[in-house]
Coordinates of C-alpha atoms and ligand atoms in Angstrom, one line a residue:
M171 CA 68.2 62.9 77.3
R172 CA 71.8 61.3 78.6
P173 CA 70.6 57.8 79.9
S174 CA 69.0 56.7 77.1
P175 CA 72.5 56.9 74.8
Q176 CA 74.2 55.0 77.7
F177 CA 71.9 51.8 76.8
G178 CA 75.1 51.0 75.0
H179 CA 76.9 50.3 77.9
S180 CA 75.1 47.0 78.3
L181 CA 76.1 46.4 74.3
I182 CA 80.0 46.4 75.0
N183 CA 81.8 42.9 74.7
P184 CA 83.7 42.1 77.9
I185 CA 86.4 41.0 74.8
L186 CA 88.0 43.0 72.7
H187 CA 88.5 40.3 69.7
R188 CA 91.6 41.0 67.6
L189 CA 91.7 39.9 64.3
N190 CA 94.5 39.5 61.2
A191 CA 94.0 40.1 58.0
T192 CA 92.6 36.6 57.4
F193 CA 90.2 37.2 60.5
Q194 CA 91.6 35.0 62.6
P195 CA 93.3 35.9 66.1
I196 CA 96.4 37.5 66.2
P197 CA 99.5 35.9 68.0
E198 CA 99.1 38.2 70.9
G199 CA 95.4 36.8 71.4
H200 CA 91.9 38.6 72.2
L201 CA 92.1 40.6 75.0
P202 CA 90.0 41.5 78.1
L203 CA 88.2 44.6 78.5
H204 CA 90.1 45.5 81.5
K205 CA 93.5 45.1 80.1
A206 CA 92.6 48.0 77.2
F207 CA 91.8 50.6 79.4
F208 CA 95.1 52.9 80.0
S209 CA 97.2 50.9 77.9
P210 CA 97.7 52.7 73.8
W211 CA 101.0 50.9 74.0
R212 CA 99.3 48.0 73.1
I213 CA 97.8 49.5 70.1
V214 CA 101.5 49.9 68.9
Q215 CA 102.9 47.0 70.0
E216 CA 100.6 44.2 69.7
G217 CA 99.5 44.8 65.4
G218 CA 98.6 48.0 65.2
I219 CA 94.8 49.4 65.3
D220 CA 93.4 47.2 62.4
P221 CA 93.0 43.8 64.2
L222 CA 90.6 45.8 66.9
L223 CA 88.5 47.2 63.7
R224 CA 88.4 43.7 62.4
G225 CA 87.3 42.3 65.7
L226 CA 84.6 44.9 66.2
F227 CA 82.8 44.3 62.6
A228 CA 83.4 40.4 62.0
T229 CA 82.7 39.4 65.7
P230 CA 78.9 39.7 67.2
A231 CA 78.0 42.2 69.8
K232 CA 77.5 41.4 73.5
L233 CA 73.9 39.8 74.0
K234 CA 71.7 42.0 76.6
T235 CA 70.3 39.2 78.7
P236 CA 68.1 39.2 81.8
G237 CA 71.0 37.6 83.5
Q238 CA 73.5 40.6 82.2
F239 CA 73.1 43.3 81.2
L240 CA 76.2 45.2 81.9
N241 CA 79.5 42.8 81.8
T242 CA 81.6 42.2 85.3
E243 CA 84.3 44.1 83.2
L244 CA 82.4 47.1 83.4
T245 CA 81.1 46.6 87.1
E246 CA 83.9 45.3 88.6
K247 CA 87.3 46.1 86.8
L248 CA 86.3 48.9 85.1
F249 CA 89.6 51.6 85.3
R250 CA 91.4 49.0 87.5
A251 CA 94.7 49.9 86.1
A252 CA 94.4 53.4 87.3
H253 CA 92.1 53.2 90.1
E254 CA 93.3 51.7 93.8
V255 CA 89.7 50.8 93.5
A256 CA 87.6 49.7 90.3
L257 CA 85.5 51.6 89.5
D258 CA 81.5 50.5 88.2
L259 CA 80.3 51.6 85.2
A260 CA 76.5 51.2 86.6
S261 CA 76.6 53.2 89.6
L262 CA 78.6 56.1 87.7
N263 CA 75.7 55.8 85.1
I264 CA 72.6 56.1 87.8
Q265 CA 74.6 58.7 90.4
R266 CA 75.1 60.8 87.3
G267 CA 71.4 60.7 86.5
R268 CA 70.6 62.0 90.2
D269 CA 73.2 64.6 90.2
H270 CA 71.6 66.2 87.4
A271 CA 68.0 65.5 89.5
L272 CA 66.4 63.6 86.7
P273 CA 62.9 62.6 87.5
G274 CA 62.5 59.1 87.5
Y275 CA 62.0 56.3 84.9
A276 CA 58.0 56.4 85.4
E277 CA 57.9 60.2 85.2
W278 CA 59.7 59.3 81.9
R279 CA 57.0 57.2 80.7
R280 CA 54.6 59.3 81.3
V281 CA 56.6 62.2 78.9
C282 CA 56.4 59.8 76.5
N283 CA 52.6 59.0 76.5
L284 CA 53.4 55.4 78.1
T285 CA 51.3 53.8 80.8
V286 CA 52.3 55.3 84.0
P287 CA 53.3 51.8 86.7
E288 CA 51.6 52.5 90.1
D289 CA 52.8 48.7 91.4
F290 CA 55.7 46.5 90.1
D291 CA 53.3 44.4 88.5
D292 CA 51.9 47.3 86.4
L293 CA 55.5 46.7 84.4
S294 CA 55.2 43.3 83.8
G295 CA 54.0 44.0 80.1
V296 CA 57.2 45.6 79.5
I297 CA 59.7 43.7 81.8
S298 CA 58.3 40.2 81.2
S299 CA 60.7 38.9 83.6
L300 CA 59.2 38.4 87.3
S301 CA 63.1 38.1 89.0
I302 CA 63.9 41.2 87.8
R303 CA 60.7 42.9 88.5
D304 CA 60.9 41.3 92.2
K305 CA 64.8 42.3 92.3
L306 CA 63.3 46.3 91.7
K307 CA 60.5 45.8 94.1
Q308 CA 63.3 45.2 96.8
L309 CA 65.4 48.2 96.0
Y310 CA 63.5 51.0 95.0
G311 CA 60.0 50.0 96.6
H312 CA 58.2 51.9 94.7
P313 CA 57.8 51.8 90.8
G314 CA 58.0 55.9 91.4
N315 CA 61.5 55.8 92.7
V316 CA 63.3 53.3 89.6
D317 CA 66.0 55.8 88.0
L318 CA 65.8 56.4 84.6
W319 CA 68.8 54.3 83.3
V320 CA 68.0 51.4 85.4
G321 CA 64.1 50.9 84.3
G322 CA 64.8 51.9 80.9
L323 CA 67.7 49.5 80.2
L324 CA 65.3 47.0 82.0
E325 CA 62.5 47.0 79.7
D326 CA 62.0 44.6 76.9
P327 CA 63.5 45.3 73.7
V328 CA 60.5 46.5 71.4
E329 CA 60.9 44.1 68.3
G330 CA 63.5 44.9 65.8
A331 CA 65.2 47.7 68.4
R332 CA 67.9 46.9 70.7
V333 CA 65.9 48.9 73.6
G334 CA 62.5 49.2 74.9
P335 CA 59.3 51.4 74.4
T336 CA 61.1 54.3 77.0
F337 CA 64.1 54.5 75.8
L338 CA 63.1 54.4 72.0
C339 CA 60.8 57.3 72.4
L340 CA 63.8 59.6 74.2
L341 CA 66.2 58.4 71.6
V342 CA 63.9 59.6 68.9
D343 CA 62.9 62.8 70.9
Q344 CA 66.4 63.7 71.4
F345 CA 67.8 63.0 67.9
K346 CA 65.2 64.7 66.4
R347 CA 65.7 68.1 68.4
L348 CA 69.2 67.4 67.4
R349 CA 68.1 67.7 63.8
E350 CA 65.8 70.2 63.8
G351 CA 67.8 72.9 65.9
D352 CA 70.8 72.6 63.9
R353 CA 70.7 75.0 61.1
F354 CA 74.1 74.0 59.7
W355 CA 72.1 70.0 59.7
Y356 CA 73.8 68.3 56.7
E357 CA 70.7 68.0 54.8
N358 CA 69.6 71.6 55.4
P359 CA 69.1 73.0 52.2
G360 CA 72.0 75.2 51.0
V361 CA 74.2 73.8 53.1
F362 CA 75.4 71.4 50.8
K363 CA 75.2 71.1 46.9
P364 CA 72.7 68.2 46.2
E365 CA 76.1 66.8 44.5
Q366 CA 77.7 66.9 47.6
L367 CA 74.8 65.5 49.8
A368 CA 74.8 62.5 47.5
Q369 CA 78.3 62.0 47.8
I370 CA 78.1 61.9 51.2
K371 CA 75.2 59.9 51.7
Q372 CA 76.6 57.0 49.9
V373 CA 79.4 56.5 52.5
T374 CA 79.1 54.0 54.8
L375 CA 80.9 53.1 58.1
G376 CA 82.6 50.7 56.1
R377 CA 84.3 53.1 54.1
V378 CA 85.2 55.0 57.3
L379 CA 87.1 51.7 58.4
C380 CA 88.9 51.0 55.4
D381 CA 90.0 54.9 54.6
N382 CA 91.3 54.7 58.9
G383 CA 92.9 51.5 59.3
D384 CA 96.7 51.3 58.7
N385 CA 95.8 48.6 55.9
I386 CA 92.4 47.3 56.1
T387 CA 91.9 46.0 52.4
D388 CA 88.6 43.6 53.0
I389 CA 85.0 44.5 55.0
T390 CA 82.0 43.4 55.1
S391 CA 79.5 45.2 52.8
D392 CA 77.3 46.2 55.6
V393 CA 79.5 46.4 59.1
F394 CA 76.3 46.4 61.5
V395 CA 75.6 42.9 60.1
L396 CA 77.9 39.5 60.5
P397 CA 80.0 38.7 57.9
R398 CA 78.3 35.0 58.3
E399 CA 75.1 36.6 57.4
Q400 CA 76.5 38.5 54.3
N401 CA 76.8 36.9 50.5
P402 CA 80.2 37.4 50.0
A403 CA 80.7 37.5 53.7
F404 CA 83.5 39.9 53.0
V405 CA 84.5 41.8 49.7
P406 CA 87.3 44.0 49.1
C407 CA 87.3 47.7 50.3
S408 CA 87.9 49.0 46.7
K409 CA 84.2 47.9 46.4
L410 CA 82.5 50.6 48.8
P411 CA 81.8 53.7 47.8
Y412 CA 84.2 56.7 48.4
V413 CA 83.6 60.5 48.9
D414 CA 84.8 62.2 45.6
L415 CA 86.4 65.2 47.0
R416 CA 86.7 66.6 44.0
I417 CA 82.9 67.8 44.4
W418 CA 84.0 70.5 46.8
S419 CA 86.6 71.9 44.8
D420 CA 86.0 75.9 44.8
C421 CA 88.6 76.7 42.0
C422 CA 87.2 78.9 39.3
S423 CA 88.4 78.5 36.0
D424 CA 91.4 80.7 37.3
C425 CA 93.1 79.7 40.5
R426 CA 95.5 81.9 40.4
S427 CA 93.6 84.6 41.4
S428 CA 92.3 83.0 44.6
A429 CA 95.5 84.2 46.5
F430 CA 94.2 87.6 45.8
P431 CA 92.2 88.5 49.3
N432 CA 89.8 90.6 46.8
S433 CA 89.4 88.6 43.6
I434 CA 85.9 87.6 43.0
T435 CA 86.5 83.9 44.4
H436 CA 87.1 85.6 48.0
V437 CA 83.8 87.6 47.9
P438 CA 81.7 85.9 50.8
T439 CA 78.4 84.0 49.4
I440 CA 79.9 83.8 45.7
R441 CA 80.0 80.1 44.9
F442 CA 81.2 79.0 41.4
R443 CA 79.6 76.3 39.6
R444 CA 81.4 73.3 39.2
R445 CA 82.6 72.9 36.2
A446 CA 81.7 70.1 34.1
Q447 CA 85.1 68.1 34.1
F448 CA 84.8 67.8 38.2
S449 CA 81.2 66.2 37.8
H450 CA 80.3 62.9 38.7
R451 CA 80.3 60.5 36.0
E452 CA 76.5 60.5 35.7
D453 CA 76.3 64.2 35.9
R454 CA 78.9 64.7 33.0
E455 CA 77.0 62.7 31.1
H456 CA 74.4 65.8 30.5
L457 CA 77.2 68.1 31.4
F458 CA 78.6 67.9 27.9
M459 CA 81.5 65.5 27.9
D460 CA 81.2 63.1 25.2
L461 CA 81.8 59.7 27.6
D462 CA 81.1 57.1 24.8
K463 CA 84.3 57.7 23.2
V464 CA 86.4 59.7 26.4
T465 CA 88.1 57.3 28.7
D466 CA 88.0 58.2 32.5
H467 CA 92.3 58.1 31.8
E468 CA 91.1 60.8 29.1
L469 CA 89.0 62.6 31.1
K470 CA 91.5 63.1 34.2
G471 CA 94.2 64.3 31.8
S472 CA 91.9 66.8 30.6
F473 CA 91.9 68.9 33.7
S474 CA 93.5 72.2 33.2
E475 CA 96.0 74.0 35.1
G476 CA 94.8 74.8 38.5
S477 CA 93.0 71.4 38.8
Y478 CA 93.0 68.7 41.4
F479 CA 95.0 66.0 39.3
A480 CA 97.4 69.0 37.4
Q481 CA 97.6 70.5 41.3
N482 CA 98.8 66.7 42.7
A483 CA 100.7 65.2 39.4
T484 CA 104.2 64.2 40.2
Q485 CA 106.5 66.7 37.6
G486 CA 108.3 64.5 35.1
S487 CA 107.8 60.6 33.2
G488 CA 107.3 57.4 35.1
E489 CA 104.3 56.2 37.2
G490 CA 103.7 59.5 39.3
R491 CA 103.0 61.6 35.7
A492 CA 100.2 63.0 35.4
P493 CA 97.4 61.6 32.8
Q494 CA 97.9 62.9 29.3
P495 CA 95.1 64.2 27.4
S496 CA 94.5 62.3 24.5
P497 CA 95.2 64.2 21.3
K498 CA 91.7 63.8 20.3
L499 CA 90.6 65.8 23.7
E500 CA 93.5 68.1 23.2
R501 CA 92.2 69.2 20.3
T502 CA 89.0 69.9 21.9
L503 CA 90.4 71.7 24.8
E504 CA 92.5 73.8 22.7
K505 CA 89.5 75.3 20.6
S506 CA 87.5 75.8 23.8
K507 CA 90.4 77.5 24.8
K508 CA 90.0 79.9 22.1
S509 CA 86.4 80.5 22.3
G510 CA 86.4 81.0 25.9
R511 CA 83.9 78.2 26.5
S512 CA 83.8 74.8 28.6
L513 CA 84.2 71.6 26.8
G514 CA 80.8 70.2 25.5
R515 CA 78.7 67.0 24.5
N516 CA 78.2 67.8 21.6
D517 CA 81.1 69.8 20.7
S518 CA 82.1 70.2 17.2
E519 CA 83.7 73.2 14.8
D520 CA 80.6 74.0 13.8
D521 CA 78.6 73.7 16.8
L522 CA 79.7 76.5 19.5
G523 CA 76.2 78.1 20.5
T524 CA 75.7 76.3 23.7
Y525 CA 78.4 76.6 25.7
E526 CA 78.4 80.6 25.4
E527 CA 75.2 79.7 27.0
D528 CA 76.7 77.8 30.3
L529 CA 79.8 79.7 30.5
N530 CA 77.2 83.0 30.9
E531 CA 75.0 81.1 33.4
Q532 CA 78.3 80.5 35.4
R533 CA 79.3 83.8 35.2
I534 CA 75.9 85.5 36.1
E535 CA 75.8 83.0 39.2
G536 CA 78.7 85.2 40.9
I537 CA 77.9 88.2 39.3
E538 CA 74.9 88.9 40.6
A539 CA 75.9 88.5 43.4
L540 CA 78.7 90.6 43.3
V541 CA 76.5 93.7 42.0
E542 CA 74.4 93.4 45.0
Q543 CA 76.8 93.4 47.0
L544 CA 77.9 96.4 45.8
S545 CA 74.8 97.7 45.7
R546 CA 74.7 97.5 49.0
T547 CA 77.8 99.3 50.1
V548 CA 76.5 102.0 47.7
L549 CA 73.5 102.5 49.0
E550 CA 75.2 102.5 52.5
L551 CA 77.7 105.4 51.4
S552 CA 75.3 107.4 49.5
K553 CA 73.4 107.7 53.2
K554 CA 76.2 108.5 55.1
V555 CA 77.7 111.1 52.8
A556 CA 73.6 112.6 52.5
T557 CA 73.9 112.9 56.6
L558 CA 77.5 114.5 56.2
E559 CA 76.1 116.6 54.0
D560 CA 73.5 118.1 56.0
K561 CA 75.6 118.5 59.1
C562 CA 77.8 120.4 57.4
G563 CA 75.4 122.5 55.6
S564 CA 73.2 123.4 58.7
G565 CA 74.7 126.9 59.5
D566 CA 76.4 127.5 62.6
G567 CA 73.7 126.5 64.9
G568 CA 74.4 123.5 66.9
G569 CA 77.4 121.0 67.2
G570 CA 80.8 121.6 68.7
G571 CA 83.7 124.7 68.5
G572 CA 85.3 122.2 66.3
R573 CA 82.8 121.8 63.8
R574 CA 82.1 125.3 63.9
K575 CA 85.7 126.1 62.8
S576 CA 85.7 123.7 60.4
V577 CA 82.7 125.4 58.6
R578 CA 84.2 128.9 58.7
Q579 CA 87.0 127.4 57.1
R580 CA 85.0 125.8 54.6
R581 CA 83.9 129.3 54.0
K582 CA 87.5 130.6 52.8
C583 CA 88.2 130.8 49.0
V584 CA 91.1 130.0 47.0
D585 CA 91.9 132.4 44.1
E586 CA 93.0 131.8 40.6
T587 CA 96.3 131.8 41.7
G588 CA 95.8 129.3 44.5
R589 CA 96.4 132.1 47.3
H590 CA 93.3 131.8 50.0
R591 CA 90.9 134.5 50.2
A592 CA 89.1 135.4 53.5
R593 CA 85.3 135.4 53.7
G594 CA 84.2 138.6 52.2
E595 CA 87.6 139.5 50.7
S596 CA 87.8 141.2 47.0
W597 CA 90.7 141.4 45.3
Q598 CA 91.8 142.6 41.4
K599 CA 91.9 139.6 39.5
D600 CA 92.9 141.7 36.6
P601 CA 92.3 145.2 35.0
C602 CA 88.6 143.7 34.0
A603 CA 87.7 141.7 37.0
I604 CA 86.9 142.1 40.3
C605 CA 86.3 139.5 42.4
S606 CA 85.2 138.5 46.0
C607 CA 85.3 135.7 48.6
R608 CA 81.1 134.6 49.2
R609 CA 79.9 130.9 51.0
G610 CA 83.2 129.9 50.1
K611 CA 82.8 130.0 46.3
V612 CA 84.7 132.9 43.8
H613 CA 82.4 135.6 42.7
C614 CA 83.7 138.4 39.8
R615 CA 82.4 140.7 38.4
V616 CA 83.9 141.9 34.6
K617 CA 83.9 145.5 33.3
E618 CA 81.9 146.0 30.5
C619 CA 83.7 148.7 28.2
P620 CA 82.5 151.5 26.0
R621 CA 82.2 150.8 22.2
V622 CA 84.7 152.4 20.3
T623 CA 84.4 153.4 16.5
C624 CA 88.2 154.3 15.8
D625 CA 90.0 152.0 13.4
N626 CA 93.1 151.3 15.8
P627 CA 91.7 151.1 19.3
R628 CA 94.6 151.0 21.9
V629 CA 94.7 149.2 25.4
E630 CA 96.8 150.5 27.8
E631 CA 99.0 148.6 30.4
G632 CA 97.3 148.0 33.6
E633 CA 93.6 149.3 31.7
C634 CA 91.0 147.0 30.6
C635 CA 88.8 148.9 28.0
P636 CA 90.6 149.8 24.9
E637 CA 90.6 153.4 23.8
C638 CA 90.7 155.9 20.5
D639 CA 93.5 158.2 20.3
D640 CA 90.7 160.6 20.2
E641 CA 89.5 160.4 24.1
G642 CA 86.0 160.6 24.6
E643 CA 85.1 160.5 21.3
D644 CA 82.8 157.5 21.2
I645 CA 83.3 156.2 24.5
E646 CA 80.0 155.2 26.2
N647 CA 80.5 155.3 29.9
A648 CA 81.4 152.3 31.6
R649 CA 79.2 150.4 33.8
P650 CA 79.1 146.8 35.5
A651 CA 78.3 143.9 33.9
P652 CA 76.3 141.1 35.9
E653 CA 77.7 138.8 37.8
A654 CA 80.2 136.3 35.9
Ligands
LIG128 C1 84.7 50.0 76.4 C2 83.4 50.7 76.6 C3 82.8 52.2 77.3 C4 83.2 52.7 78.6 C5 84.6 51.8 79.1 C6 82.2 53.7 78.7 C7 82.6 54.2 79.9 C8 81.6 55.1 80.5 C9 81.8 56.3 81.4 C10 83.4 56.0 82.1 C11 81.1 57.3 81.7 C12 80.9 58.5 82.3 C13 80.1 58.2 83.3 C14 79.8 59.3 84.2 O1 81.0 59.4 85.3 O2 78.9 59.8 84.1 C15 80.4 56.8 80.0 C16 79.3 58.4 79.5 C17 78.9 58.0 78.7 N1 78.9 57.1 77.9 FE1 80.2 55.4 78.0 N2 81.5 54.1 77.8 C18 81.8 52.8 76.7 C19 81.0 52.8 75.5 C20 80.1 53.5 75.3 C21 78.7 53.0 74.5 C22 78.8 52.1 73.0 C23 77.9 54.3 74.6 C24 76.9 54.8 73.7 C25 76.5 53.4 72.4 C26 78.0 55.2 75.5 C27 77.4 56.3 75.6 C28 78.1 56.4 76.9 C29 77.0 58.6 76.9 C30 76.1 58.9 76.7 C31 77.7 58.8 78.0 C32 77.4 60.1 78.8 C33 78.2 61.5 78.7 C34 78.2 62.7 79.0 O3 77.3 62.9 80.2 O4 78.3 63.3 78.3 N3 79.5 54.2 76.6 N4 81.1 55.9 79.4

């Protein structure tokens, strides 16, 4: 519900504080809000974005008081630089709610199972200031006419919150719906791996400011709490946890193959297990690395070709040089390369067994999905082939002329010399065999010869059967042989 998050307008500070690296005001000084509108040049010429960011986390937000809900920079001078007559943010908020035909404040209280006021005294429990209730009565006449943004904003805050019960209810409901209606919600199973989620959850707004400022080096541990409320007031940015993006690395053991669109690494839905070297320090402990003996430097150096560090390392020696593995680690890597296994915690000359298990696990995870996908494809293709076969073998009935023609063509034959034979055609394949074309297939009958008893039978040219010189002596009558 749009008006409820607009409660944020009541928290806007009329002054933008601008602080230098030691949290002192910059020479150009702080900035009245209306002078900040439509003046991006100030960021370029007046010290960049860092002074503004420091002002946001190191100075208090505006206090919402019964005397002032929105500061006059917003109600009297909004966008004055761009409009001949300045705008009024409060009026805009009220008007926009009416544009959308939103029910009034009292109706929303009903939605939230809160008491519905019949007169303005009924509101004394949630809007304790009598003068405010009187002003409302004067303006609206009846509680049923009060706009949601106005009534919600005027409620006394619930303990521990910056909003009253109505906005609290609507904000909770809104954000709950946003989360539950979002199938890509980052905490949903399958959206991120647990170790990636762990990385995301440790990020703070402070980390975001450190990473996105030009040169913010110190910050409060909790940017929502004033420095004076924290001990120490400021910490170096390096102390705040950061996202380790190596956990998102999708490289399988050979990144070169990922250049080929049909390689296994590009088959959708297949994600390979993360390599042990890319794990958190905590994870690495059970993912084989002997951390007691291997330093972080060695660990980075141990990344093989295609790894994050190898890809980003500057060639050559000197400062940008890629960290090199220690001789011990190199030997271990060499050994694991030869055996085709990944590095293991208990790696030793004699102990090779556990790695094979891990490697298999890694492969099966991808291959199972691939096999499943291929099986589905094969099944679909088989169905299509069966359908086509059905259509072709269903005789001449049905189908268009084109199809009948193709069926007739299919019923032609090709003989042993590669010559086309018409349906029903017969030909002498050789002196002993007569063939014919039937239903697209060549059928041959081989002549059966009579038995001969002479010692030197002869086969005349163009004849099939052997004969003795003494013709007819021992010859039985020829009869057709069964179909070949
Ligand atoms: C200098 C600070 C700010 C200025 C000048 C400002 C100004 C505005 C303006 C002009 C609108 C459009 C009003 C309309 O015509 O309907 C708007 C909408 C809105 N503002 Fe702000 N705002 C500021 C800060 C904030 C903050 C801190 C929050 C919340 C924490 C907030 C929440 C919203 C929301 C939820 C809308 C409605 C957005 C929509 O309709 O899609 N604003 N704001």
